[in-house]
PDB file of C-alpha atoms in Angstrom:
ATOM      1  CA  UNK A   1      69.149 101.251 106.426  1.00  0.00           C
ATOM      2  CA  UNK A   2      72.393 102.118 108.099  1.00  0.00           C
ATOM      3  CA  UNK A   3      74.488  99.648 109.772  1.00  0.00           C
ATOM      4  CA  UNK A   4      75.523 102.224 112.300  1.00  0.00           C
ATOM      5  CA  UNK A   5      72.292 103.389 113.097  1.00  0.00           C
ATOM      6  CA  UNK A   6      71.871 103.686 117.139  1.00  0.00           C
ATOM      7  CA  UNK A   7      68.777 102.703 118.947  1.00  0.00           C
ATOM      8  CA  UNK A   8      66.063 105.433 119.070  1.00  0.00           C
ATOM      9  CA  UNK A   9      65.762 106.969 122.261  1.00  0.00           C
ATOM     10  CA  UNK A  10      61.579 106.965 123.420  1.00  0.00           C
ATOM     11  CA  UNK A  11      59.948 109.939 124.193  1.00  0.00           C
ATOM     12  CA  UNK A  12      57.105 110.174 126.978  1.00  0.00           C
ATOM     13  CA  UNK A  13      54.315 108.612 125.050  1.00  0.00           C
ATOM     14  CA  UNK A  14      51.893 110.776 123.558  1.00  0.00           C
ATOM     15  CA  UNK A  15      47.771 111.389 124.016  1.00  0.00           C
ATOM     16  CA  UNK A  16      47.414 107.894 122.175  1.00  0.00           C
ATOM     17  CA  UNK A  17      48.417 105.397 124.075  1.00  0.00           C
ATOM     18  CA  UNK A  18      48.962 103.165 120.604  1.00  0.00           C
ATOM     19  CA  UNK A  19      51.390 105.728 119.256  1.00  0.00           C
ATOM     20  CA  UNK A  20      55.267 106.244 120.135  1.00  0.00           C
ATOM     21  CA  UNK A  21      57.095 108.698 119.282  1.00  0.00           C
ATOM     22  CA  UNK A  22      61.126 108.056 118.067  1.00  0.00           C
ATOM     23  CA  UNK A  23      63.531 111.171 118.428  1.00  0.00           C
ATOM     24  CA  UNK A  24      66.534 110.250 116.273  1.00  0.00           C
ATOM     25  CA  UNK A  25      69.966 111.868 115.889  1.00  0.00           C
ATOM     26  CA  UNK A  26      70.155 112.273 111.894  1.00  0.00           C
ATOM     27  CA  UNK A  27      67.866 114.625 109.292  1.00  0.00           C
ATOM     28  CA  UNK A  28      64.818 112.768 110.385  1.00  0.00           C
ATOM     29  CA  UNK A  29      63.299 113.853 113.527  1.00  0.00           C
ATOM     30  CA  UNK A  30      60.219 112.847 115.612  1.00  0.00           C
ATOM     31  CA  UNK A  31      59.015 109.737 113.150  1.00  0.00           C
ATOM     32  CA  UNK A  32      56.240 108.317 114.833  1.00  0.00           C
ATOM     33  CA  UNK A  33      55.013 104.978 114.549  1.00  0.00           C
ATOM     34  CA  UNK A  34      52.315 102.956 115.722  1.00  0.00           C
ATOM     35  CA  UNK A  35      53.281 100.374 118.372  1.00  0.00           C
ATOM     36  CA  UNK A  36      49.696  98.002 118.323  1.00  0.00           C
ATOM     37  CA  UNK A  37      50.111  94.826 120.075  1.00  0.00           C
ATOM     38  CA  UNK A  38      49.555  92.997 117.282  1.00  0.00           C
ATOM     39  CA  UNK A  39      52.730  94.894 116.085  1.00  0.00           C
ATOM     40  CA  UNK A  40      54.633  94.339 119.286  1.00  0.00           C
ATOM     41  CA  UNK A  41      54.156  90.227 119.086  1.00  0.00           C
ATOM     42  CA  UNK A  42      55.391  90.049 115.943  1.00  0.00           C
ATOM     43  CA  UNK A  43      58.164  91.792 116.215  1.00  0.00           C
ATOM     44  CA  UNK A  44      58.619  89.542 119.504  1.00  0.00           C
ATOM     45  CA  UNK A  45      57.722  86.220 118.014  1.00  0.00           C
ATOM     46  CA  UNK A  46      60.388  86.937 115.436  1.00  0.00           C
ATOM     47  CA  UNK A  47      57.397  86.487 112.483  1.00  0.00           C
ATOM     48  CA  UNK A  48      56.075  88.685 110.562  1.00  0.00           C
ATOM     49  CA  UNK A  49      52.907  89.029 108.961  1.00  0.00           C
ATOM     50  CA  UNK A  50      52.143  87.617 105.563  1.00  0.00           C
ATOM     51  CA  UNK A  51      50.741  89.905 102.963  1.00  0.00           C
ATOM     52  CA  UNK A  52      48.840  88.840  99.790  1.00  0.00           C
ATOM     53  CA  UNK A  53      50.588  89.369  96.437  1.00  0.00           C
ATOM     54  CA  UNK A  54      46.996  91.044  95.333  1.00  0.00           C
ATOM     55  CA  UNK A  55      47.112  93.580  97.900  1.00  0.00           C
ATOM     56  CA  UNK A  56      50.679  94.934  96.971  1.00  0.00           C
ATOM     57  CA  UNK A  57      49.732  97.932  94.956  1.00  0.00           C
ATOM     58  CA  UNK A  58      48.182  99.185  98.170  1.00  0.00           C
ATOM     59  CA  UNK A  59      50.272 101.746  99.376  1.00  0.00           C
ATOM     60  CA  UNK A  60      49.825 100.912 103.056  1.00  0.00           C
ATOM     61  CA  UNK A  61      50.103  97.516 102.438  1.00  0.00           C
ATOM     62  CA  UNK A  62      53.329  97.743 100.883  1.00  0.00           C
ATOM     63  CA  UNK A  63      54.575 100.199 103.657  1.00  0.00           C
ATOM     64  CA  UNK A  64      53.097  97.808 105.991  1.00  0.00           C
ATOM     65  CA  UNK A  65      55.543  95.193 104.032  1.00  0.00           C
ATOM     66  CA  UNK A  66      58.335  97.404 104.066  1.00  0.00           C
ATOM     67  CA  UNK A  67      58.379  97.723 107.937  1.00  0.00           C
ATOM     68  CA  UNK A  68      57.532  94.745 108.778  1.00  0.00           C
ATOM     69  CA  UNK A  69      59.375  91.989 106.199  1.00  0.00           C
ATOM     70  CA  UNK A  70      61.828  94.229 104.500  1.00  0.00           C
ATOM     71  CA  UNK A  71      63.232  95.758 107.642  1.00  0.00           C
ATOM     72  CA  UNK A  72      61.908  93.617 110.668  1.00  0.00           C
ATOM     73  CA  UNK A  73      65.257  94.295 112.655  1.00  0.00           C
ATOM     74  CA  UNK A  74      64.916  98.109 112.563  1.00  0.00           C
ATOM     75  CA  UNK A  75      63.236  99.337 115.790  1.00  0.00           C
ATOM     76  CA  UNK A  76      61.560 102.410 113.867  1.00  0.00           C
ATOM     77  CA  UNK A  77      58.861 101.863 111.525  1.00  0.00           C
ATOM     78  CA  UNK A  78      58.601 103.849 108.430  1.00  0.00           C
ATOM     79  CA  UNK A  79      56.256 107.471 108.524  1.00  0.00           C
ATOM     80  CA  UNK A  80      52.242 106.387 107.158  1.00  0.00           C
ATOM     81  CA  UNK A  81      52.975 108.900 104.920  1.00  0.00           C
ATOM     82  CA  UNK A  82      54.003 107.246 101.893  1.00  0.00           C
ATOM     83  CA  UNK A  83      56.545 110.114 100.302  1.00  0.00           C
ATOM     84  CA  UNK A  84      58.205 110.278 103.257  1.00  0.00           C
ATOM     85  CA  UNK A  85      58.548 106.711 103.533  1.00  0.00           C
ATOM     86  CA  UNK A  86      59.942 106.698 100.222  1.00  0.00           C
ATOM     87  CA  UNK A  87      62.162 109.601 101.181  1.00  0.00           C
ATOM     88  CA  UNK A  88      63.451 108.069 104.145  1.00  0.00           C
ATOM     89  CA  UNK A  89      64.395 104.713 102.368  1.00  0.00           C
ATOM     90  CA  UNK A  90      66.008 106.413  99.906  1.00  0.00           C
ATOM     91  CA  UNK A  91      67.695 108.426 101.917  1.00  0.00           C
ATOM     92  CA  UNK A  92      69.404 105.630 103.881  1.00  0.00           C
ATOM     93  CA  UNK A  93      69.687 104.244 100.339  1.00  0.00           C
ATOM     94  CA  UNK A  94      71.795 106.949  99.210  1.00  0.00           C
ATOM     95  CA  UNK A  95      73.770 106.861 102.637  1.00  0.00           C
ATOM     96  CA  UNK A  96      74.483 103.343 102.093  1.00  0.00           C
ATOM     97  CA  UNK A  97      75.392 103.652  98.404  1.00  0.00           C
ATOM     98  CA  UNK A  98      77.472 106.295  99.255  1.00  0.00           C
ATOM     99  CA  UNK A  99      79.468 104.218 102.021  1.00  0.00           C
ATOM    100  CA  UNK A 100      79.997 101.344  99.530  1.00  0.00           C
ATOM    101  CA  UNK A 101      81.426 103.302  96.824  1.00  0.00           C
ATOM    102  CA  UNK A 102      84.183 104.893  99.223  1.00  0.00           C
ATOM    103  CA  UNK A 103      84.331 101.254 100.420  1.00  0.00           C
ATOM    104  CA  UNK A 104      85.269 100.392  96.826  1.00  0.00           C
ATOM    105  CA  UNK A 105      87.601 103.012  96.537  1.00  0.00           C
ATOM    106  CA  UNK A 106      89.364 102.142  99.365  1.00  0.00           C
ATOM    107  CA  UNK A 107      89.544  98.412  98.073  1.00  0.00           C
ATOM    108  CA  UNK A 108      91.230  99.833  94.700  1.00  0.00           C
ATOM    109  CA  UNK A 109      93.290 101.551  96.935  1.00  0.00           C
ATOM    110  CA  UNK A 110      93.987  98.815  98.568  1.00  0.00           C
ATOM    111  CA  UNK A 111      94.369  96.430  96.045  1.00  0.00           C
ATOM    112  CA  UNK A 112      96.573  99.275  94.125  1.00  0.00           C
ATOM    113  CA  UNK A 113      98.818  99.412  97.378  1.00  0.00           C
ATOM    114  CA  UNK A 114      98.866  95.589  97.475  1.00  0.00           C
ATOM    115  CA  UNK A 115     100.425  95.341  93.689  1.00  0.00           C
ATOM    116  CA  UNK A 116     102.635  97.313  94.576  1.00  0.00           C
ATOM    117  CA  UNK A 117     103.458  95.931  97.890  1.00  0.00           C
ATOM    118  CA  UNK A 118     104.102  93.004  95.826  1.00  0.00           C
ATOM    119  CA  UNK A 119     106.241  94.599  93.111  1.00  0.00           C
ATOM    120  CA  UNK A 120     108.980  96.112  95.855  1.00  0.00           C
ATOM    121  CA  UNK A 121     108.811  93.078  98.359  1.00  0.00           C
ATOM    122  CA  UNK A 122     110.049  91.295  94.613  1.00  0.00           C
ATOM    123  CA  UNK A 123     112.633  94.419  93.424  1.00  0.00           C
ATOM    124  CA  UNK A 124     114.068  93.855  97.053  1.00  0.00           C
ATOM    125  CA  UNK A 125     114.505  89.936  96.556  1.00  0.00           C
ATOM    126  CA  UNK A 126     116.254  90.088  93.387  1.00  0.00           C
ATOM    127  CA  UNK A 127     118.673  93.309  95.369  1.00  0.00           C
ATOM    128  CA  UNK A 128     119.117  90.890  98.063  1.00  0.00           C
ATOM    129  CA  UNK A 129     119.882  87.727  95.602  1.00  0.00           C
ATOM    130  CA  UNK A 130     122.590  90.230  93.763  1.00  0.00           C
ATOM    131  CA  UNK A 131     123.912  91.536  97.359  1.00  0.00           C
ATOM    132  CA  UNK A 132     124.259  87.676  98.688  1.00  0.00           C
ATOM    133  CA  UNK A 133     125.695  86.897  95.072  1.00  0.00           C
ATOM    134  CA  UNK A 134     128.595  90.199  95.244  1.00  0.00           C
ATOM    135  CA  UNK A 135     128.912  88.891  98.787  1.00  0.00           C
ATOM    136  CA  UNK A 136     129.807  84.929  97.449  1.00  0.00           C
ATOM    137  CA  UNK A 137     132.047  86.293  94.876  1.00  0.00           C
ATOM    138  CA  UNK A 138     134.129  88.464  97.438  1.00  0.00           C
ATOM    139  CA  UNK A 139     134.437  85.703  99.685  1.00  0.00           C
ATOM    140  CA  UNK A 140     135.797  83.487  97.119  1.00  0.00           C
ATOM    141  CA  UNK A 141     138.251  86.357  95.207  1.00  0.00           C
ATOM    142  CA  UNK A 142     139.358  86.323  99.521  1.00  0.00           C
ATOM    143  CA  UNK A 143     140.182  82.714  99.337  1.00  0.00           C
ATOM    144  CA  UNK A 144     141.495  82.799  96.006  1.00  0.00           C
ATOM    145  CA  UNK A 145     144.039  85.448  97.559  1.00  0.00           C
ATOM    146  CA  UNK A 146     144.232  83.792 100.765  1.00  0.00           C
ATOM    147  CA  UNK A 147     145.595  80.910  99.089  1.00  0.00           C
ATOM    148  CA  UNK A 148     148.045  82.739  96.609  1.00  0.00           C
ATOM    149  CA  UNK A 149     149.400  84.011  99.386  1.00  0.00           C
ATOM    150  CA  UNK A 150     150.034  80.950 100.987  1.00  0.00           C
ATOM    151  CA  UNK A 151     151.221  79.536  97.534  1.00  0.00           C
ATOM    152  CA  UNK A 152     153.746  82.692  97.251  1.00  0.00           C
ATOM    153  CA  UNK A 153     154.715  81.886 100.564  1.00  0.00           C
ATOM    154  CA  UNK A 154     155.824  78.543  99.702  1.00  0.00           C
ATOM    155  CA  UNK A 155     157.119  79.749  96.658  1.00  0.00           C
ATOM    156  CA  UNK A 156     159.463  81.914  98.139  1.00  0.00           C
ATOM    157  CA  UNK A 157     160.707  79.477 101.068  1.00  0.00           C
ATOM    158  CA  UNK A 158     160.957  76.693  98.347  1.00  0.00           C
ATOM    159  CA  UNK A 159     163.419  79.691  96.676  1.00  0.00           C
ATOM    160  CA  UNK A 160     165.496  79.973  99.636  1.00  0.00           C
ATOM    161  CA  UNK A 161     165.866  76.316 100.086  1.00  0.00           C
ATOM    162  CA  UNK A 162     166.967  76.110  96.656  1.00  0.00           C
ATOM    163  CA  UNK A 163     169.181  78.963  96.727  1.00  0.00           C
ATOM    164  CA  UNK A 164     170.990  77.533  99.662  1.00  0.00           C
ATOM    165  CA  UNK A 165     171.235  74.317  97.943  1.00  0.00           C
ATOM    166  CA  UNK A 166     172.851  76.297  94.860  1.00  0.00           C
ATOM    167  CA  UNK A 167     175.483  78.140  97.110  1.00  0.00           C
ATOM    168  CA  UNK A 168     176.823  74.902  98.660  1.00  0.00           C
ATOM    169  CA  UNK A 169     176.489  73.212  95.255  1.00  0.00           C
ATOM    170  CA  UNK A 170     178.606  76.093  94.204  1.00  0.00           C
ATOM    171  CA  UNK A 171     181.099  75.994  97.144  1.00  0.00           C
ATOM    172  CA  UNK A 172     181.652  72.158  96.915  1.00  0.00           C
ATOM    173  CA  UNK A 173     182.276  72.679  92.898  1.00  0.00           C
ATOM    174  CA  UNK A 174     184.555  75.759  93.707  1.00  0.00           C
ATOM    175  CA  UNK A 175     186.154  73.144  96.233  1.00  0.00           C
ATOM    176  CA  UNK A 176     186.867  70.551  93.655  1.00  0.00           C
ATOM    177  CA  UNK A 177     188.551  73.088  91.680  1.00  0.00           C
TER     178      UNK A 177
END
């Protein structure tokens, strides 16, 4: 039966007191179903019935079975008729098969969108690794320049200094000439 199924709205109850009748919104319209108080405590109690294993090639009794063990929770009770009971349980069979399988697709899906969730979120680690790693070596090539600069800079005032020492060494030789 389907999970989404609504309760029944009651209609005015018929000539019989002991019958209801239950005006749903889907395909199947004006099911009627017998609401004995036999019925009604059982379905209050929270028990159900017990039916003999001999009796289960009874028609009735297994429709009796089906609305009463197999779908105690569902406020409608299945036609007396038994083909349309049959129809109407495999009907919401059908409906329910069909919601699975598009339930299943949309887990592939999902599980699809998931692998590959996973597959980018990993593509984008190993960019960020190589972006953090480009970043590292620019920072060091920066210091490395950073401090030939300051080396050069040395360099070239150790130059001067030595050049000035050259010019007076020069001057005090061209003096003791």
């Amino acid at each position: 039966m389907s999970a989404k199924k609504t309760a029944p709205k009651r209609a005015a109850p018929s000539e019989n007191d002991d019958e209801v009748q239950f005006i749903k919104s889907n395909k199947r319209q004006g099911m009627t179903a017998s609401a004995s108080s036999s019925k009604r405590r059982c379905k209050a109690s929270g028990s159900t019935p017990k039916v003999s294993p001999s009796s289960s090639s009874d028609p009735a009794t297994v429709l009796a079975n089906l609305n009463t063990v197999v779908f105690p929770l569902t406020p409608v009770s299945l036609p007396e008729d038994s083909l349309a009971a049959i129809q109407s349980v495999q009907s919401d069979l059908l409906q329910e098969m069909s919601q699975l399988f598009h339930l299943g697709e949309r887990m592939d899906d999902h599980a699809s969108i998931k692998s590959d969730k996973a597959a980018l979120t990993s593509q984008l680690r190993e960019e960020k690794d190589n972006v953090l790693a480009k970043e590292k070596e620019i920072k060091d090539l920066k210091l490395r320049v950073r401090n030939q600069d300051e080396a050069w800079m040395l360099a070239a005032s150790e130059n001067v200094s030595l050049r000035e020492q050259l010019e007076r060494c020069e001057e005090e030789i061209c003096v003791l000439r």
